[in-house]
Amino acid sequence: MQPIADAVKLIIKEDIIPDESEKAVFWIAPVIVVVSAFVIWVTIPGGDNVVIRNLPLGLFYIIAFAVIGILGLVLAGWGSANKYGIMGGLRSAAQLISYEIPVVLVAAAVAILAQSLDMREIVAQQSSYPYLVVLPLGFVVFFIAGLAEVGRTPFDIYHAESEVVGGPFVEYSGAHWSVFFLAEYINTFAIAALTTLLFLGGWGGPALPDVVWFLFKTYAVVLVVFWVRGTFPRLRIDQLMAFAWKVMVPLSFYTVIIAAVYRFYGLPWWSLTILSSAGLAVAGWIIYRRMAGPARRVAEVQRRLSDRQRSAAGARS
């Protein structure tokens, strides 16, 4: 009953509109965000025949409409006539555009492998093995970029309460405020569904009906999303942007290149697995070295101080 109680509470709460806000922009921004979150589900299949409308360019349609939500967040910050709202809106534009590039490129790599933009055809091409096996780097990049796209922790920079007191949502209340977070949860499940369809073989599986396999895999991805939120701390804005442009974008370009080489030269599937795994291992090693560097330097300084103290004690004795 808790979700129902929360929904009723938010609906009956008063909507407060700032006097200096742009009224039309202030009202239309949450509509843009939630509509863009809903319309992509039109062509996301939950089974071979479980889809509202299957489109030959379904993957293109999903990517195209998913980015419209960025406009709604920017308009929400601008229309609020609040400096924190504007800062949050600009942050959202910078973050979401930056992480949209890896999402698009990895989706393009999957389309290269499947030779189709039809979601059902992409799943059908994974009947022998899921693309997670041959493109593990693409899976990791897509999943991380998807988390950033929906603004989940540790990528919730544009509405960070401790920095910009709510960002583009700071002046919203009641139903309008709840719509933004409804869209966030809808997009979270959309990213989980796309991860399932593009990398985990979709609804493929033995014995059970298609829909059951699809829901099981999607729910497993959602659990990982919630686990990440409860485990990792929020990144700083400079760390977030550096990670996008120095790590995610190069890796996504590498993913497209190896997928194109694999398809053009007709290489065996295990060669793509090796190339992708090697890229993932190298990237992981570099990130580990960068993150462990400060700790190693601190340990080295402490060791030197300890050696000096022992030397001084020996000299006095």
Tab-separated table of C-alpha atoms in Angstrom:
chain	number	residue	atom	x	y	z
A	1	MET	CA	0.000	0.000	0.000
A	2	GLN	CA	2.972	2.335	0.406
A	3	PRO	CA	3.327	3.229	-3.326
A	4	ILE	CA	-0.421	3.958	-3.517
A	5	ALA	CA	-0.247	6.142	-0.414
A	6	ASP	CA	2.727	8.062	-1.832
A	7	ALA	CA	0.971	8.590	-5.161
A	8	VAL	CA	-2.186	9.916	-3.485
A	9	LYS	CA	-0.138	12.206	-1.240
A	10	LEU	CA	1.770	13.721	-4.170
A	11	ILE	CA	-1.360	14.184	-6.281
A	12	ILE	CA	-3.257	16.094	-3.587
A	13	LYS	CA	-0.300	18.283	-2.594
A	14	GLU	CA	-0.423	21.880	-3.776
A	15	ASP	CA	1.507	22.763	-6.914
A	16	ILE	CA	3.450	25.938	-6.208
A	17	ILE	CA	4.570	27.991	-9.201
A	18	PRO	CA	7.212	30.711	-8.629
A	19	ASP	CA	6.038	34.219	-9.541
A	20	GLU	CA	9.072	34.928	-11.712
A	21	SER	CA	9.038	31.611	-13.546
A	22	GLU	CA	8.196	31.152	-17.204
A	23	LYS	CA	4.775	29.598	-16.654
A	24	ALA	CA	4.426	27.804	-19.999
A	25	VAL	CA	7.967	26.415	-19.904
A	26	PHE	CA	7.577	25.466	-16.242
A	27	TRP	CA	4.451	23.426	-17.010
A	28	ILE	CA	5.580	21.785	-20.253
A	29	ALA	CA	8.984	20.575	-18.994
A	30	PRO	CA	7.724	17.628	-16.877
A	31	VAL	CA	5.342	16.644	-19.683
A	32	ILE	CA	8.240	16.371	-22.141
A	33	VAL	CA	10.260	14.284	-19.697
A	34	VAL	CA	7.519	11.774	-18.885
A	35	VAL	CA	6.184	11.471	-22.460
A	36	SER	CA	9.661	10.714	-23.819
A	37	ALA	CA	10.024	8.043	-21.126
A	38	PHE	CA	6.727	6.365	-22.076
A	39	VAL	CA	6.852	6.448	-25.892
A	40	ILE	CA	9.990	4.322	-26.199
A	41	TRP	CA	8.038	1.378	-24.763
A	42	VAL	CA	5.931	1.311	-27.927
A	43	THR	CA	8.523	-0.794	-29.730
A	44	ILE	CA	10.275	-2.586	-26.828
A	45	PRO	CA	9.188	-6.235	-27.185
A	46	GLY	CA	8.612	-8.493	-24.210
A	47	GLY	CA	8.360	-11.594	-26.391
A	48	ASP	CA	8.311	-12.653	-30.005
A	49	ASN	CA	4.712	-11.472	-30.362
A	50	VAL	CA	4.475	-9.292	-27.238
A	51	VAL	CA	4.988	-5.760	-28.526
A	52	ILE	CA	2.683	-2.795	-29.087
A	53	ARG	CA	4.153	-1.941	-32.485
A	54	ASN	CA	7.195	-3.622	-33.966
A	55	LEU	CA	9.224	-1.256	-36.138
A	56	PRO	CA	11.929	-2.147	-38.675
A	57	LEU	CA	13.933	0.774	-37.256
A	58	GLY	CA	12.954	0.065	-33.658
A	59	LEU	CA	16.415	0.584	-32.131
A	60	PHE	CA	16.762	3.902	-33.962
A	61	TYR	CA	13.314	4.968	-32.734
A	62	ILE	CA	14.204	4.163	-29.116
A	63	ILE	CA	17.502	6.065	-29.203
A	64	ALA	CA	15.913	9.059	-30.952
A	65	PHE	CA	13.054	9.512	-28.486
A	66	ALA	CA	15.123	8.732	-25.400
A	67	VAL	CA	17.222	11.888	-25.875
A	68	ILE	CA	14.175	14.172	-25.883
A	69	GLY	CA	14.064	13.974	-22.097
A	70	ILE	CA	17.235	16.098	-21.996
A	71	LEU	CA	15.225	19.000	-23.403
A	72	GLY	CA	12.659	18.655	-20.627
A	73	LEU	CA	15.320	18.804	-17.902
A	74	VAL	CA	16.952	21.893	-19.401
A	75	LEU	CA	13.573	23.616	-19.750
A	76	ALA	CA	12.691	22.688	-16.159
A	77	GLY	CA	15.791	24.450	-14.869
A	78	TRP	CA	15.396	27.461	-17.156
A	79	GLY	CA	11.683	27.909	-16.529
A	80	SER	CA	12.100	27.829	-12.748
A	81	ALA	CA	13.914	31.200	-12.680
A	82	ASN	CA	16.185	29.785	-10.000
A	83	LYS	CA	19.975	29.805	-10.153
A	84	TYR	CA	20.229	26.291	-8.721
A	85	GLY	CA	17.610	25.101	-11.193
A	86	ILE	CA	19.544	26.610	-14.108
A	87	MET	CA	22.800	25.077	-12.855
A	88	GLY	CA	21.096	21.708	-12.549
A	89	GLY	CA	19.618	22.025	-16.039
A	90	LEU	CA	23.007	22.820	-17.549
A	91	ARG	CA	24.568	19.950	-15.615
A	92	SER	CA	21.909	17.596	-16.933
A	93	ALA	CA	22.567	18.698	-20.520
A	94	ALA	CA	26.326	18.211	-20.140
A	95	GLN	CA	25.978	14.833	-18.455
A	96	LEU	CA	23.265	13.310	-20.607
A	97	ILE	CA	24.751	14.447	-23.924
A	98	SER	CA	28.166	13.124	-22.891
A	99	TYR	CA	26.845	9.703	-21.916
A	100	GLU	CA	24.424	9.501	-24.826
A	101	ILE	CA	27.392	9.106	-27.175
A	102	PRO	CA	28.516	5.740	-25.699
A	103	VAL	CA	24.907	4.491	-25.676
A	104	VAL	CA	24.448	5.338	-29.361
A	105	LEU	CA	27.808	3.883	-30.409
A	106	VAL	CA	27.329	0.609	-28.543
A	107	ALA	CA	23.815	0.309	-29.979
A	108	ALA	CA	25.375	0.842	-33.417
A	109	ALA	CA	27.877	-1.951	-32.693
A	110	VAL	CA	25.023	-4.309	-31.811
A	111	ALA	CA	23.208	-3.309	-35.013
A	112	ILE	CA	26.383	-4.095	-36.971
A	113	LEU	CA	26.503	-7.580	-35.461
A	114	ALA	CA	22.804	-8.257	-36.032
A	115	GLN	CA	22.672	-6.467	-39.405
A	116	SER	CA	19.311	-5.026	-38.349
A	117	LEU	CA	17.656	-2.300	-36.281
A	118	ASP	CA	14.578	-4.437	-35.674
A	119	MET	CA	14.496	-5.377	-31.971
A	120	ARG	CA	12.964	-8.793	-32.623
A	121	GLU	CA	15.586	-9.547	-35.264
A	122	ILE	CA	18.379	-8.508	-32.872
A	123	VAL	CA	17.050	-10.985	-30.308
A	124	ALA	CA	16.669	-13.697	-32.964
A	125	GLN	CA	20.336	-13.283	-33.948
A	126	GLN	CA	21.282	-14.197	-30.364
A	127	SER	CA	19.682	-17.633	-30.544
A	128	SER	CA	23.099	-19.358	-30.582
A	129	TYR	CA	24.782	-17.146	-27.973
A	130	PRO	CA	23.956	-13.789	-26.378
A	131	TYR	CA	26.002	-10.794	-27.460
A	132	LEU	CA	27.308	-10.561	-23.898
A	133	VAL	CA	29.607	-13.464	-24.842
A	134	VAL	CA	31.130	-11.765	-27.900
A	135	LEU	CA	30.880	-8.137	-26.778
A	136	PRO	CA	31.447	-7.962	-22.991
A	137	LEU	CA	33.034	-4.518	-23.313
A	138	GLY	CA	29.929	-3.223	-25.086
A	139	PHE	CA	27.739	-4.647	-22.328
A	140	VAL	CA	29.714	-2.880	-19.588
A	141	VAL	CA	29.848	0.442	-21.471
A	142	PHE	CA	26.138	0.337	-22.307
A	143	PHE	CA	25.135	-0.500	-18.746
A	144	ILE	CA	27.272	2.228	-17.147
A	145	ALA	CA	26.223	4.841	-19.693
A	146	GLY	CA	22.604	3.799	-19.172
A	147	LEU	CA	22.935	4.432	-15.435
A	148	ALA	CA	24.271	7.897	-16.201
A	149	GLU	CA	21.454	8.537	-18.672
A	150	VAL	CA	18.762	7.921	-16.069
A	151	GLY	CA	20.631	9.886	-13.389
A	152	ARG	CA	20.973	7.015	-10.947
A	153	THR	CA	23.610	7.037	-8.209
A	154	PRO	CA	26.580	7.456	-8.607
A	155	PHE	CA	25.663	9.618	-11.602
A	156	ASP	CA	22.950	11.792	-9.984
A	157	ILE	CA	24.996	14.962	-10.416
A	158	TYR	CA	22.394	17.261	-11.948
A	159	HIS	CA	19.999	17.016	-8.982
A	160	ALA	CA	22.597	16.492	-6.237
A	161	GLU	CA	20.924	17.801	-3.077
A	162	SER	CA	24.244	18.551	-1.359
A	163	GLU	CA	25.474	20.668	-4.290
A	164	VAL	CA	22.570	22.197	-6.234
A	165	VAL	CA	19.712	21.464	-3.765
A	166	GLY	CA	17.682	19.434	-6.230
A	167	GLY	CA	18.846	20.931	-9.516
A	168	PRO	CA	16.147	21.454	-12.163
A	169	PHE	CA	13.478	20.107	-9.768
A	170	VAL	CA	14.130	22.575	-6.967
A	171	GLU	CA	11.022	24.712	-7.583
A	172	TYR	CA	8.664	21.833	-8.356
A	173	SER	CA	6.222	20.296	-5.898
A	174	GLY	CA	3.321	17.874	-5.780
A	175	ALA	CA	2.394	15.988	-8.923
A	176	HIS	CA	4.815	17.909	-11.143
A	177	TRP	CA	7.739	16.967	-8.901
A	178	SER	CA	6.663	13.324	-8.809
A	179	VAL	CA	6.469	13.157	-12.619
A	180	PHE	CA	10.236	13.675	-12.930
A	181	PHE	CA	11.007	10.766	-10.643
A	182	LEU	CA	8.323	8.626	-12.273
A	183	ALA	CA	10.167	9.188	-15.553
A	184	GLU	CA	13.450	8.258	-13.861
A	185	TYR	CA	12.070	4.894	-12.745
A	186	ILE	CA	10.456	4.262	-16.132
A	187	ASN	CA	13.802	4.933	-17.817
A	188	THR	CA	15.550	2.671	-15.307
A	189	PHE	CA	13.372	-0.252	-16.355
A	190	ALA	CA	13.799	0.766	-20.019
A	191	ILE	CA	17.594	0.583	-19.725
A	192	ALA	CA	17.262	-2.805	-18.019
A	193	ALA	CA	14.967	-4.026	-20.813
A	194	LEU	CA	17.335	-2.781	-23.526
A	195	THR	CA	20.294	-4.413	-21.800
A	196	THR	CA	18.340	-7.672	-21.803
A	197	LEU	CA	17.363	-7.373	-25.467
A	198	LEU	CA	20.735	-6.242	-26.799
A	199	PHE	CA	23.115	-8.402	-24.740
A	200	LEU	CA	21.322	-11.116	-22.746
A	201	GLY	CA	19.430	-12.810	-25.541
A	202	GLY	CA	16.104	-11.131	-24.824
A	203	TRP	CA	13.383	-13.646	-24.063
A	204	GLY	CA	15.469	-16.617	-25.188
A	205	GLY	CA	15.551	-19.526	-22.753
A	206	PRO	CA	14.351	-23.103	-22.286
A	207	ALA	CA	10.984	-24.359	-21.062
A	208	LEU	CA	9.469	-21.129	-19.724
A	209	PRO	CA	7.348	-18.735	-21.813
A	210	ASP	CA	9.045	-15.814	-23.577
A	211	VAL	CA	7.578	-13.174	-21.298
A	212	VAL	CA	8.754	-14.976	-18.162
A	213	TRP	CA	12.356	-15.103	-19.404
A	214	PHE	CA	12.236	-11.461	-20.455
A	215	LEU	CA	10.879	-10.314	-17.089
A	216	PHE	CA	13.338	-12.510	-15.188
A	217	LYS	CA	16.387	-11.114	-17.017
A	218	THR	CA	15.110	-7.528	-16.840
A	219	TYR	CA	14.422	-7.813	-13.128
A	220	ALA	CA	17.929	-9.208	-12.573
A	221	VAL	CA	19.412	-6.143	-14.303
A	222	VAL	CA	17.181	-3.838	-12.233
A	223	LEU	CA	18.450	-5.497	-9.043
A	224	VAL	CA	22.021	-4.748	-10.137
A	225	VAL	CA	21.018	-1.107	-10.758
A	226	PHE	CA	19.601	-0.824	-7.238
A	227	TRP	CA	22.675	-2.555	-5.814
A	228	VAL	CA	24.949	-0.021	-7.529
A	229	ARG	CA	22.892	2.825	-6.084
A	230	GLY	CA	23.301	1.489	-2.562
A	231	THR	CA	27.013	0.714	-2.915
A	232	PHE	CA	28.849	3.538	-4.687
A	233	PRO	CA	29.152	7.178	-3.608
A	234	ARG	CA	28.256	10.089	-5.865
A	235	LEU	CA	30.951	11.251	-8.258
A	236	ARG	CA	32.089	14.861	-8.498
A	237	ILE	CA	31.108	16.722	-11.648
A	238	ASP	CA	34.720	16.801	-12.905
A	239	GLN	CA	35.121	13.066	-12.277
A	240	LEU	CA	31.830	12.372	-14.047
A	241	MET	CA	32.728	14.324	-17.191
A	242	ALA	CA	36.312	13.056	-17.290
A	243	PHE	CA	35.079	9.472	-17.028
A	244	ALA	CA	32.693	10.055	-19.946
A	245	TRP	CA	35.163	11.642	-22.368
A	246	LYS	CA	38.388	9.897	-21.332
A	247	VAL	CA	37.024	6.396	-20.763
A	248	MET	CA	33.499	5.752	-22.026
A	249	VAL	CA	33.663	7.497	-25.400
A	250	PRO	CA	37.008	5.934	-26.469
A	251	LEU	CA	35.822	2.475	-25.370
A	252	SER	CA	32.566	2.863	-27.282
A	253	PHE	CA	34.464	3.847	-30.457
A	254	TYR	CA	36.716	0.826	-29.949
A	255	THR	CA	33.600	-1.358	-29.633
A	256	VAL	CA	32.223	-0.091	-32.954
A	257	ILE	CA	35.573	-0.621	-34.695
A	258	ILE	CA	36.054	-4.224	-33.559
A	259	ALA	CA	32.417	-5.061	-34.397
A	260	ALA	CA	32.863	-3.604	-37.896
A	261	VAL	CA	36.169	-5.465	-38.424
A	262	TYR	CA	34.584	-8.709	-37.228
A	263	ARG	CA	31.633	-8.360	-39.576
A	264	PHE	CA	33.585	-7.086	-42.607
A	265	TYR	CA	36.281	-9.768	-42.557
A	266	GLY	CA	33.994	-12.573	-41.393
A	267	LEU	CA	36.172	-13.468	-38.397
A	268	PRO	CA	35.190	-16.299	-36.026
A	269	TRP	CA	33.039	-15.247	-33.079
A	270	TRP	CA	35.720	-16.001	-30.500
A	271	SER	CA	38.043	-13.414	-32.081
A	272	LEU	CA	35.534	-10.691	-31.231
A	273	THR	CA	35.313	-12.050	-27.687
A	274	ILE	CA	39.102	-11.831	-27.336
A	275	LEU	CA	39.290	-8.292	-28.733
A	276	SER	CA	36.435	-7.080	-26.546
A	277	SER	CA	37.715	-8.797	-23.403
A	278	ALA	CA	41.210	-7.425	-24.015
A	279	GLY	CA	39.854	-3.883	-24.284
A	280	LEU	CA	37.848	-4.371	-21.094
A	281	ALA	CA	40.869	-5.783	-19.230
A	282	VAL	CA	43.188	-2.964	-20.331
A	283	ALA	CA	40.626	-0.299	-19.421
A	284	GLY	CA	40.025	-1.935	-16.029
A	285	TRP	CA	43.769	-2.133	-15.312
A	286	ILE	CA	44.321	1.551	-16.201
A	287	ILE	CA	41.362	2.659	-14.055
A	288	TYR	CA	42.605	0.538	-11.150
A	289	ARG	CA	46.093	2.040	-11.408
A	290	ARG	CA	44.671	5.557	-11.457
A	291	MET	CA	42.416	4.926	-8.472
A	292	ALA	CA	45.050	3.081	-6.450
A	293	GLY	CA	47.775	5.639	-7.237
A	294	PRO	CA	47.031	8.049	-4.353
A	295	ALA	CA	46.899	5.168	-1.858
A	296	ARG	CA	50.255	3.868	-3.078
A	297	ARG	CA	51.823	7.321	-2.762
A	298	VAL	CA	50.489	7.708	0.785
A	299	ALA	CA	51.860	4.272	1.702
A	300	GLU	CA	55.247	5.211	0.231
A	301	VAL	CA	55.382	8.451	2.228
A	302	GLN	CA	54.437	6.600	5.406
A	303	ARG	CA	57.143	3.996	4.749
A	304	ARG	CA	59.770	6.701	4.273
A	305	LEU	CA	58.732	8.462	7.455
A	306	SER	CA	58.867	5.167	9.338
A	307	ASP	CA	62.377	4.472	7.969
A	308	ARG	CA	63.562	7.936	9.020
A	309	GLN	CA	62.137	7.501	12.499
A	310	ARG	CA	63.883	4.134	12.860
A	311	SER	CA	67.145	5.618	11.583
A	312	ALA	CA	66.901	8.539	14.019
A	313	ALA	CA	66.168	6.166	16.899
A	314	GLY	CA	69.156	4.017	15.944
A	315	ALA	CA	71.451	7.057	15.783
A	316	ARG	CA	70.396	8.223	19.268
A	317	SER	CA	70.977	4.774	20.712
